[in-house]
Coordinates of C-alpha atoms in Angstrom, one line a residue:
M133 CA -10.0 -10.5 -17.5
K134 CA -6.2 -10.2 -17.0
V135 CA -6.6 -7.0 -15.0
I136 CA -9.2 -8.7 -12.7
K137 CA -6.9 -11.8 -12.2
N138 CA -4.0 -9.5 -11.4
Y139 CA -6.2 -7.5 -9.0
L140 CA -7.3 -10.7 -7.2
Y141 CA -3.7 -11.9 -7.0
N142 CA -2.5 -8.6 -5.5
A143 CA -5.5 -8.1 -3.2
T144 CA -5.0 -11.6 -1.8
Y145 CA -1.3 -10.9 -1.2
Q146 CA -2.0 -7.5 0.4
I147 CA -4.5 -9.1 2.8
F148 CA -2.1 -12.0 3.5
I149 CA 0.9 -9.8 4.4
L150 CA -1.3 -7.7 6.7
L151 CA -2.8 -10.8 8.4
V152 CA 0.6 -12.3 9.1
P153 CA 1.5 -9.8 11.8
F154 CA -1.7 -10.6 13.6
I155 CA -0.3 -14.2 14.0
T156 CA 3.3 -13.3 14.8
I157 CA 2.8 -10.2 17.1
P158 CA 1.1 -12.0 20.0
Y159 CA 3.6 -14.9 19.8
L160 CA 6.7 -12.7 19.6
S161 CA 5.4 -10.4 22.3
R162 CA 5.3 -13.4 24.7
V163 CA 8.5 -15.1 23.5
L164 CA 10.8 -12.1 23.0
G165 CA 9.3 -9.8 25.6
P166 CA 8.9 -6.0 25.5
T167 CA 12.7 -5.5 25.3
G168 CA 13.3 -7.9 22.4
V169 CA 10.3 -6.6 20.5
G170 CA 11.4 -3.0 21.1
I171 CA 15.0 -3.7 19.9
N172 CA 13.8 -5.4 16.7
S173 CA 11.2 -2.6 16.0
Y174 CA 13.7 0.2 16.6
T175 CA 16.7 -1.3 14.6
N176 CA 14.4 -2.4 11.8
S177 CA 12.9 1.1 11.4
I178 CA 16.4 2.5 10.9
I179 CA 17.2 -0.2 8.3
Q180 CA 13.9 0.5 6.4
L181 CA 15.1 4.2 6.1
F182 CA 18.3 3.0 4.4
I183 CA 16.3 0.7 2.1
L184 CA 14.0 3.6 1.2
L185 CA 17.0 5.8 0.3
G186 CA 18.6 2.9 -1.7
G187 CA 15.5 2.3 -3.8
L188 CA 15.3 6.0 -4.6
G189 CA 11.8 5.7 -6.2
T190 CA 13.0 3.1 -8.7
N191 CA 10.3 0.6 -7.8
L192 CA 7.5 2.8 -9.1
Y193 CA 9.6 4.4 -11.9
G194 CA 11.1 1.1 -13.1
S195 CA 7.7 -0.6 -13.2
R196 CA 6.3 2.3 -15.2
Q197 CA 9.2 2.2 -17.7
V198 CA 8.8 -1.5 -18.2
A199 CA 5.1 -1.1 -18.8
F200 CA 5.9 1.4 -21.6
V201 CA 8.2 -1.0 -23.5
R202 CA 7.0 -4.5 -22.4
D203 CA 6.1 -5.5 -26.0
K204 CA 9.6 -4.8 -27.3
R205 CA 12.2 -7.3 -26.1
D206 CA 15.3 -5.2 -27.0
E207 CA 13.8 -2.1 -25.3
L208 CA 12.7 -4.2 -22.3
T209 CA 16.3 -5.6 -21.9
R210 CA 17.7 -2.1 -22.1
V211 CA 15.3 -0.7 -19.5
F212 CA 15.9 -3.6 -17.1
Y213 CA 19.7 -3.2 -17.2
E214 CA 19.6 0.5 -16.9
V215 CA 17.3 0.5 -13.8
T216 CA 19.2 -2.4 -12.3
I217 CA 22.6 -0.7 -12.7
F218 CA 21.1 2.5 -11.3
R219 CA 19.8 0.6 -8.3
L220 CA 23.2 -1.1 -7.8
I221 CA 25.0 2.2 -7.7
S222 CA 22.4 3.7 -5.4
F223 CA 22.6 0.8 -3.0
L224 CA 26.4 0.7 -3.0
I225 CA 26.3 4.3 -1.8
I226 CA 23.8 3.3 0.9
F227 CA 26.0 0.4 2.0
L228 CA 28.9 2.9 2.5
L229 CA 26.6 5.3 4.5
F230 CA 25.4 2.3 6.6
G231 CA 29.0 1.4 7.3
V232 CA 29.6 4.9 8.7
F233 CA 26.4 4.7 10.7
L234 CA 27.5 1.3 12.1
M235 CA 30.6 2.8 13.5
F236 CA 28.6 5.1 15.8
S237 CA 25.6 2.7 16.4
G238 CA 26.6 1.8 20.0
E239 CA 25.0 -1.1 21.9
Y240 CA 22.8 -2.5 19.0
K241 CA 25.6 -2.9 16.5
L242 CA 25.2 -6.7 16.1
F243 CA 21.4 -6.3 15.6
Y244 CA 21.9 -3.6 13.0
L245 CA 24.4 -5.8 11.2
A246 CA 21.9 -8.7 11.1
Q247 CA 19.1 -6.4 10.0
S248 CA 21.3 -5.0 7.2
I249 CA 20.9 -8.3 5.3
S250 CA 17.5 -6.8 4.3
I251 CA 19.3 -4.0 2.5
L252 CA 21.1 -6.6 0.3
A253 CA 17.7 -8.3 -0.2
A254 CA 16.2 -5.0 -1.4
L255 CA 19.0 -4.7 -3.9
L256 CA 18.2 -8.1 -5.3
D257 CA 14.5 -7.4 -5.6
V258 CA 13.2 -7.4 -9.2
A259 CA 9.5 -7.5 -8.4
W260 CA 9.2 -4.0 -10.0
F261 CA 10.1 -5.6 -13.4
F262 CA 7.3 -8.3 -13.2
M263 CA 4.8 -5.7 -12.0
G264 CA 5.5 -3.7 -15.1
L265 CA 4.9 -6.8 -17.2
E266 CA 1.6 -7.3 -15.2
N267 CA 2.9 -10.8 -14.2
F268 CA 1.6 -10.7 -10.7
A269 CA 1.3 -14.4 -10.3
V270 CA 5.1 -14.9 -10.1
T271 CA 5.6 -12.3 -7.3
V272 CA 2.5 -13.1 -5.3
V273 CA 3.0 -16.9 -5.2
R274 CA 6.7 -16.4 -4.4
N275 CA 5.9 -14.0 -1.6
I276 CA 3.2 -16.1 0.0
V277 CA 5.5 -19.2 0.0
V278 CA 8.3 -17.3 1.5
K279 CA 6.0 -15.7 4.2
V280 CA 4.6 -19.1 5.2
T281 CA 8.1 -20.7 5.3
T282 CA 9.2 -17.8 7.5
L283 CA 6.3 -18.3 9.9
I284 CA 7.2 -22.0 10.3
F285 CA 10.8 -21.2 11.0
I286 CA 9.8 -18.5 13.6
F287 CA 7.6 -20.9 15.5
V288 CA 10.2 -23.7 15.3
F289 CA 13.4 -21.8 16.2
V290 CA 12.3 -18.7 18.2
K291 CA 11.4 -19.9 21.7
K292 CA 13.0 -17.5 24.2
P293 CA 14.1 -13.8 24.6
S294 CA 17.7 -14.7 23.7
D295 CA 16.5 -15.9 20.3
L296 CA 16.0 -12.3 19.0
M297 CA 19.1 -12.6 16.8
I298 CA 17.8 -15.8 15.3
Y299 CA 14.4 -14.1 14.6
I300 CA 16.1 -11.2 12.8
L301 CA 18.3 -13.6 10.7
I302 CA 15.3 -15.7 9.8
V303 CA 13.4 -12.7 8.5
S304 CA 16.4 -11.2 6.7
F305 CA 17.5 -14.4 4.9
S306 CA 14.0 -15.2 3.9
L307 CA 13.8 -11.9 2.1
I308 CA 17.0 -12.7 0.2
F309 CA 15.8 -16.2 -0.6
G310 CA 12.5 -14.9 -1.9
N311 CA 14.1 -12.3 -4.1
L312 CA 16.7 -14.8 -5.5
T313 CA 13.8 -17.2 -6.6
L314 CA 12.6 -14.5 -9.1
L315 CA 15.9 -14.1 -10.9
P316 CA 15.7 -17.3 -13.1
S317 CA 12.4 -16.1 -14.5
L318 CA 14.1 -13.0 -16.1
K319 CA 15.7 -14.9 -19.0
R320 CA 12.2 -15.5 -20.4
Y321 CA 11.8 -11.8 -21.0
I322 CA 15.2 -10.2 -21.5
G323 CA 18.3 -10.9 -23.6
R324 CA 21.9 -9.8 -23.5
P325 CA 22.4 -6.0 -23.0
D326 CA 24.1 -3.7 -25.5
W327 CA 26.4 -2.1 -22.9
Q328 CA 27.3 0.8 -25.3
N329 CA 23.6 1.8 -25.5
L330 CA 22.8 2.0 -21.8
H331 CA 22.0 5.4 -20.3
I332 CA 22.0 5.4 -16.6
K333 CA 22.1 9.1 -15.7
K334 CA 18.7 9.8 -17.2
Y335 CA 17.0 7.8 -14.4
L336 CA 18.3 10.0 -11.6
W337 CA 15.9 12.9 -11.8
P338 CA 12.7 10.9 -12.5
A339 CA 13.6 8.5 -9.7
I340 CA 14.1 11.4 -7.3
L341 CA 10.8 12.9 -8.3
L342 CA 9.0 9.6 -7.4
F343 CA 11.2 9.3 -4.3
V344 CA 9.9 12.6 -2.9
P345 CA 6.2 11.5 -2.5
Q346 CA 7.3 8.1 -1.1
V347 CA 9.3 9.9 1.6
S348 CA 6.4 12.3 2.1
T349 CA 4.0 9.5 2.5
Q350 CA 6.3 7.8 5.1
V351 CA 6.6 11.0 7.1
Y352 CA 2.8 11.6 6.7
V353 CA 2.2 8.2 8.4
L354 CA 4.6 8.9 11.2
I355 CA 3.5 12.4 12.1
N356 CA 0.4 11.5 14.0
K357 CA 1.9 8.7 16.0
T358 CA 5.0 10.8 16.9
L359 CA 3.1 13.9 17.9
L360 CA 0.6 11.9 20.0
G361 CA 3.4 10.1 21.8
S362 CA 5.3 13.3 22.5
M363 CA 2.4 15.7 23.2
I364 CA 0.1 13.3 25.2
D365 CA 1.6 9.9 25.9
V366 CA 2.7 6.6 24.3
Q367 CA -0.6 4.9 25.2
V368 CA -2.7 7.4 23.1
S369 CA -0.2 7.0 20.2
G370 CA -0.8 3.2 20.6
Y371 CA -4.6 3.7 20.3
F372 CA -4.2 5.6 17.1
D373 CA -1.8 2.9 15.8
Q374 CA -4.2 0.1 16.5
S375 CA -7.0 2.0 14.6
D376 CA -4.5 2.7 11.7
K377 CA -3.7 -1.1 11.4
I378 CA -7.3 -2.0 10.8
I379 CA -7.8 0.9 8.3
K380 CA -4.6 -0.2 6.4
M381 CA -5.9 -3.8 6.2
I382 CA -9.1 -2.7 4.6
L383 CA -7.3 -0.2 2.3
A384 CA -5.1 -3.1 1.1
I385 CA -8.1 -4.6 -0.6
V386 CA -9.2 -1.4 -2.3
T387 CA -5.8 0.0 -3.3
A388 CA -4.6 -3.3 -4.8
T389 CA -6.1 -1.9 -8.0
G390 CA -3.4 0.7 -8.1
T391 CA -0.5 -1.7 -8.4
V392 CA -2.4 -3.7 -11.1
M393 CA -3.8 -0.8 -13.1
M394 CA -0.7 1.5 -13.2
P395 CA 1.4 -0.6 -15.7
H396 CA -1.8 -1.4 -17.6
V397 CA -2.7 2.3 -18.1
A398 CA 0.9 3.2 -18.7
N399 CA 1.1 0.7 -21.6
A400 CA -2.2 2.0 -23.1
F401 CA -0.9 5.6 -22.8
A402 CA 2.4 4.8 -24.4
N403 CA 0.6 3.3 -27.3
G404 CA -1.4 6.4 -27.8
K405 CA -4.7 4.9 -26.6
H406 CA -5.9 8.0 -24.7
D407 CA -9.6 7.2 -24.8
E408 CA -8.9 3.7 -23.5
T409 CA -6.8 5.3 -20.7
K410 CA -9.7 7.5 -19.6
R411 CA -12.1 4.5 -19.8
Y412 CA -9.8 2.6 -17.4
L413 CA -9.9 5.6 -15.1
Y414 CA -13.7 5.8 -15.0
E415 CA -14.2 2.1 -14.5
S416 CA -11.5 1.9 -11.8
F417 CA -12.9 4.9 -10.0
S418 CA -16.4 3.3 -10.0
F419 CA -15.0 0.0 -8.8
V420 CA -13.1 1.4 -5.8
S421 CA -16.1 3.6 -4.9
A422 CA -18.3 0.6 -4.9
L423 CA -15.9 -1.2 -2.6
S424 CA -14.8 1.6 -0.3
V425 CA -18.2 3.2 0.5
P426 CA -19.6 0.0 2.2
M427 CA -16.3 -0.8 3.8
M428 CA -16.0 2.7 5.3
L429 CA -19.6 2.7 6.6
G430 CA -19.5 -0.9 7.6
L431 CA -16.5 -0.4 9.8
I432 CA -18.1 2.6 11.5
A433 CA -21.2 0.6 12.2
V434 CA -19.4 -2.4 13.8
A435 CA -16.6 -0.5 15.5
D436 CA -18.3 -0.5 19.0
K437 CA -18.4 -4.3 19.0
F438 CA -15.3 -5.1 17.0
V439 CA -12.7 -3.1 18.9
P440 CA -13.2 -4.8 22.4
L441 CA -13.4 -8.2 20.8
F442 CA -10.3 -7.8 18.7
F443 CA -8.1 -5.6 20.9
T444 CA -9.7 -6.4 24.3
N445 CA -11.5 -3.8 26.5
K446 CA -8.2 -2.1 27.4
F447 CA -8.4 -0.5 23.9
I448 CA -12.0 0.8 24.1
D449 CA -10.6 4.3 23.4
V450 CA -9.8 3.1 19.8
V451 CA -13.6 3.1 18.9
P452 CA -14.1 6.9 18.3
I453 CA -10.7 7.1 16.6
M454 CA -11.5 4.3 14.2
M455 CA -15.0 5.7 13.4
L456 CA -13.4 9.1 12.4
E457 CA -10.4 7.6 10.6
S458 CA -12.6 5.2 8.6
V459 CA -13.4 8.1 6.2
V460 CA -9.9 7.9 4.8
I461 CA -10.8 4.5 3.3
L462 CA -12.8 6.4 0.7
M463 CA -10.4 9.3 0.4
I464 CA -7.3 7.2 -0.1
A465 CA -9.1 4.9 -2.5
W466 CA -10.0 7.9 -4.7
N467 CA -6.5 9.4 -4.4
N468 CA -5.1 6.0 -5.4
V469 CA -7.1 6.0 -8.6
L470 CA -6.4 9.6 -9.6
G471 CA -2.7 9.5 -8.5
T472 CA -1.3 6.1 -8.9
Q473 CA -3.6 4.9 -11.7
Y474 CA -3.8 8.0 -13.8
L475 CA -1.3 10.8 -13.0
L476 CA 1.7 8.5 -12.7
P477 CA 1.2 6.3 -15.8
T478 CA 0.2 9.3 -18.0
D479 CA 3.5 11.0 -17.2
Q480 CA 2.0 13.7 -15.0
T481 CA 4.3 13.0 -12.0
K482 CA 4.7 16.6 -11.0
Y483 CA 1.0 16.9 -10.2
F484 CA 1.1 13.7 -8.2
I485 CA 4.2 15.0 -6.2
Q486 CA 2.6 18.4 -5.6
S487 CA -0.6 16.8 -4.2
V488 CA 1.3 14.5 -1.8
I489 CA 3.5 17.3 -0.5
L490 CA 0.5 19.6 -0.2
G491 CA -1.2 17.0 2.0
T492 CA 1.9 16.4 4.1
V493 CA 2.5 20.1 4.8
F494 CA -1.2 20.7 5.5
N495 CA -1.2 17.7 8.0
C496 CA 1.8 19.1 9.7
L497 CA 0.1 22.5 10.1
I498 CA -3.2 21.3 11.5
D499 CA -2.0 18.3 13.5
I500 CA -0.7 20.1 16.6
P501 CA -3.8 22.3 17.2
F502 CA -6.2 19.5 16.4
I503 CA -4.3 17.1 18.9
I504 CA -4.4 19.9 21.5
L505 CA -8.1 20.3 21.1
W506 CA -9.3 16.6 20.6
N507 CA -6.3 14.3 21.3
A508 CA -6.1 11.2 19.1
E509 CA -9.6 12.0 17.6
G510 CA -8.0 15.3 16.4
A511 CA -5.2 13.4 14.7
A512 CA -7.8 11.3 12.9
V513 CA -9.7 14.3 11.7
A514 CA -6.5 15.9 10.5
T515 CA -5.7 12.8 8.5
V516 CA -9.1 12.8 6.9
L517 CA -8.9 16.5 6.0
S518 CA -5.4 16.1 4.6
E519 CA -6.5 13.2 2.3
L520 CA -9.5 15.3 1.2
L521 CA -7.1 18.1 0.2
V522 CA -4.9 15.7 -1.8
F523 CA -8.0 14.4 -3.6
G524 CA -9.3 17.9 -4.3
Y525 CA -6.0 19.1 -5.7
Q526 CA -5.6 16.0 -7.9
L527 CA -9.2 16.5 -9.2
W528 CA -8.4 20.1 -10.0
T529 CA -5.3 19.1 -12.0
V530 CA -7.2 16.8 -14.3
R531 CA -10.3 18.9 -14.6
A532 CA -9.6 19.7 -18.3
Q533 CA -8.8 16.1 -19.2
I534 CA -11.8 14.1 -17.9
K535 CA -15.5 14.5 -17.5
F536 CA -16.7 14.5 -13.9
K537 CA -20.1 13.1 -14.8
F538 CA -18.4 9.9 -16.0
L539 CA -16.0 9.9 -13.1
F540 CA -18.7 10.1 -10.4
E541 CA -21.3 8.2 -12.4
D542 CA -23.3 5.9 -10.1
S543 CA -21.5 7.3 -7.0
Y544 CA -24.7 8.5 -5.5
K545 CA -26.1 4.9 -5.8
Y546 CA -23.1 3.6 -3.8
F547 CA -23.7 6.2 -1.1
L548 CA -27.4 5.6 -1.0
A549 CA -27.0 1.8 -0.8
G550 CA -24.2 2.2 1.7
S551 CA -26.2 4.5 3.9
I552 CA -29.2 2.1 4.1
M553 CA -26.8 -0.8 4.7
F554 CA -25.2 1.3 7.5
G555 CA -28.6 1.8 9.2
V556 CA -29.4 -1.9 9.1
V557 CA -26.0 -3.0 10.5
F558 CA -25.9 -0.2 13.1
V559 CA -29.3 -1.1 14.5
L560 CA -28.4 -4.9 14.5
D561 CA -25.1 -4.1 16.2
R562 CA -26.9 -2.5 19.1
K563 CA -29.3 -5.4 19.5
L564 CA -27.0 -8.4 19.2
S565 CA -24.6 -9.6 22.0
A566 CA -20.9 -8.9 21.8
S567 CA -19.5 -12.0 20.0
W568 CA -17.6 -12.9 16.8
L569 CA -20.7 -14.7 15.6
S570 CA -22.6 -11.4 15.8
I571 CA -19.9 -9.6 13.9
V572 CA -19.9 -12.2 11.1
L573 CA -23.7 -12.1 11.0
E574 CA -23.6 -8.3 10.7
I575 CA -21.0 -8.3 7.9
V576 CA -22.8 -11.0 5.9
L577 CA -26.2 -9.2 6.2
G578 CA -24.5 -5.9 5.3
I579 CA -23.0 -7.3 2.2
L580 CA -26.3 -8.9 1.1
V581 CA -28.3 -5.6 1.7
Y582 CA -25.7 -3.6 -0.2
L583 CA -25.6 -6.0 -3.2
V584 CA -29.4 -6.3 -3.4
L585 CA -29.7 -2.5 -3.3
L586 CA -27.1 -2.1 -6.1
I587 CA -29.2 -4.5 -8.2
L588 CA -32.4 -2.6 -7.5
F589 CA -30.7 0.8 -8.3
K590 CA -29.4 -0.7 -11.5
A591 CA -25.8 0.3 -10.9
K592 CA -23.7 -0.3 -14.0
I593 CA -21.0 -2.1 -12.0
V594 CA -23.5 -5.0 -11.6
E595 CA -23.8 -5.4 -15.4
R596 CA -20.0 -5.3 -15.7
A597 CA -19.7 -8.0 -13.0
K598 CA -22.2 -10.2 -14.9
K599 CA -20.2 -9.9 -18.1
V600 CA -17.0 -10.8 -16.3
L601 CA -18.6 -13.8 -14.7
K602 CA -19.9 -15.0 -18.0
R603 CA -16.4 -15.1 -19.6

């Protein structure tokens, strides 16, 4: 029950943080104008790179180490201070590098300075600790309150193009405030450290190992947009970006299980409960398959009507891109289970890293010819094939550890139910007029058809859901 509650907390937050930009982007575009939005976007992207370098993979690694020892207060205290001191050293180096960068930053120096407050906020972030404890309520409630407060401040104080600096400061200080609110909760879990017994150096290599896939993932995301912008034009890159935003919003619901299950599996593995670890894998894989299959097929079915309604008719070229890219919903969901929920918590980091790097290199190799041949649609196909390769490699690495018949159990039922649902929604989409009411009707009907078919097919996930609801 705790896992389900944590999943709901995390899924709610992931959806929330993705919905916020859909409120702020239209407002800021009108208020700040193209120049203001461009300056903020450009300077913030540089700052995010410094934050990524400062964190050096400690969010994932720290969360996992906390999960290993969360039942032992002394060990928990030691791990917290070791990771925190490691992060402090790392961010101090980053601040020095940022200072050097600032000297050569040119006309945007003041904006970089304002944005750099976010680096300090990242240093103060201890959300990784609470995630390792599986205390998602603290972080989710905190983040939602901070986001809502930030929205209010933006609408009250940002009124004209010259308010760009005010906007940056609002966002930056809200991050610091949010992270500071978590600090008082630490005393409930940790005590005074034994300074003589702290070992900081041992975190360097494991943190770097987890940092590599994080960087690879960031590069992987940027490759398509950068190549499309440079090889074709910025407009086509924008089409791909709009498609990607919708895909990411749907993925947030599915991959929320990764953040929740990783510390849970890590704790079971650390306590020698290997059969329980595998049971978590099978159940989680079944759950994300049951979610991602209808979401993937449903998005393909309604894309023709959804895109012009959401993005306006100027973005009609997004439709075929979104239809093709929708397949990554299933691929990334499966990769999340095998990678984040199994390989990482069971201390098989090298296989996780190898799979991510393999996917990134493959994407780099096929992206250019695919874009030359099929433009943005080619980039979407390249993304799907790269994610498929990542999944195939991860599956190959665990072939001797798990039983595929248990992993893919009931998957054919999800695909059959999803395919019938797709047919119903697709036909309905062609008959109904283009309106939000039609979209809502199609989604509701699709959900009902899918659920009824799962019950008729006697999918095991239905029985699990009944047991959970009875608790």
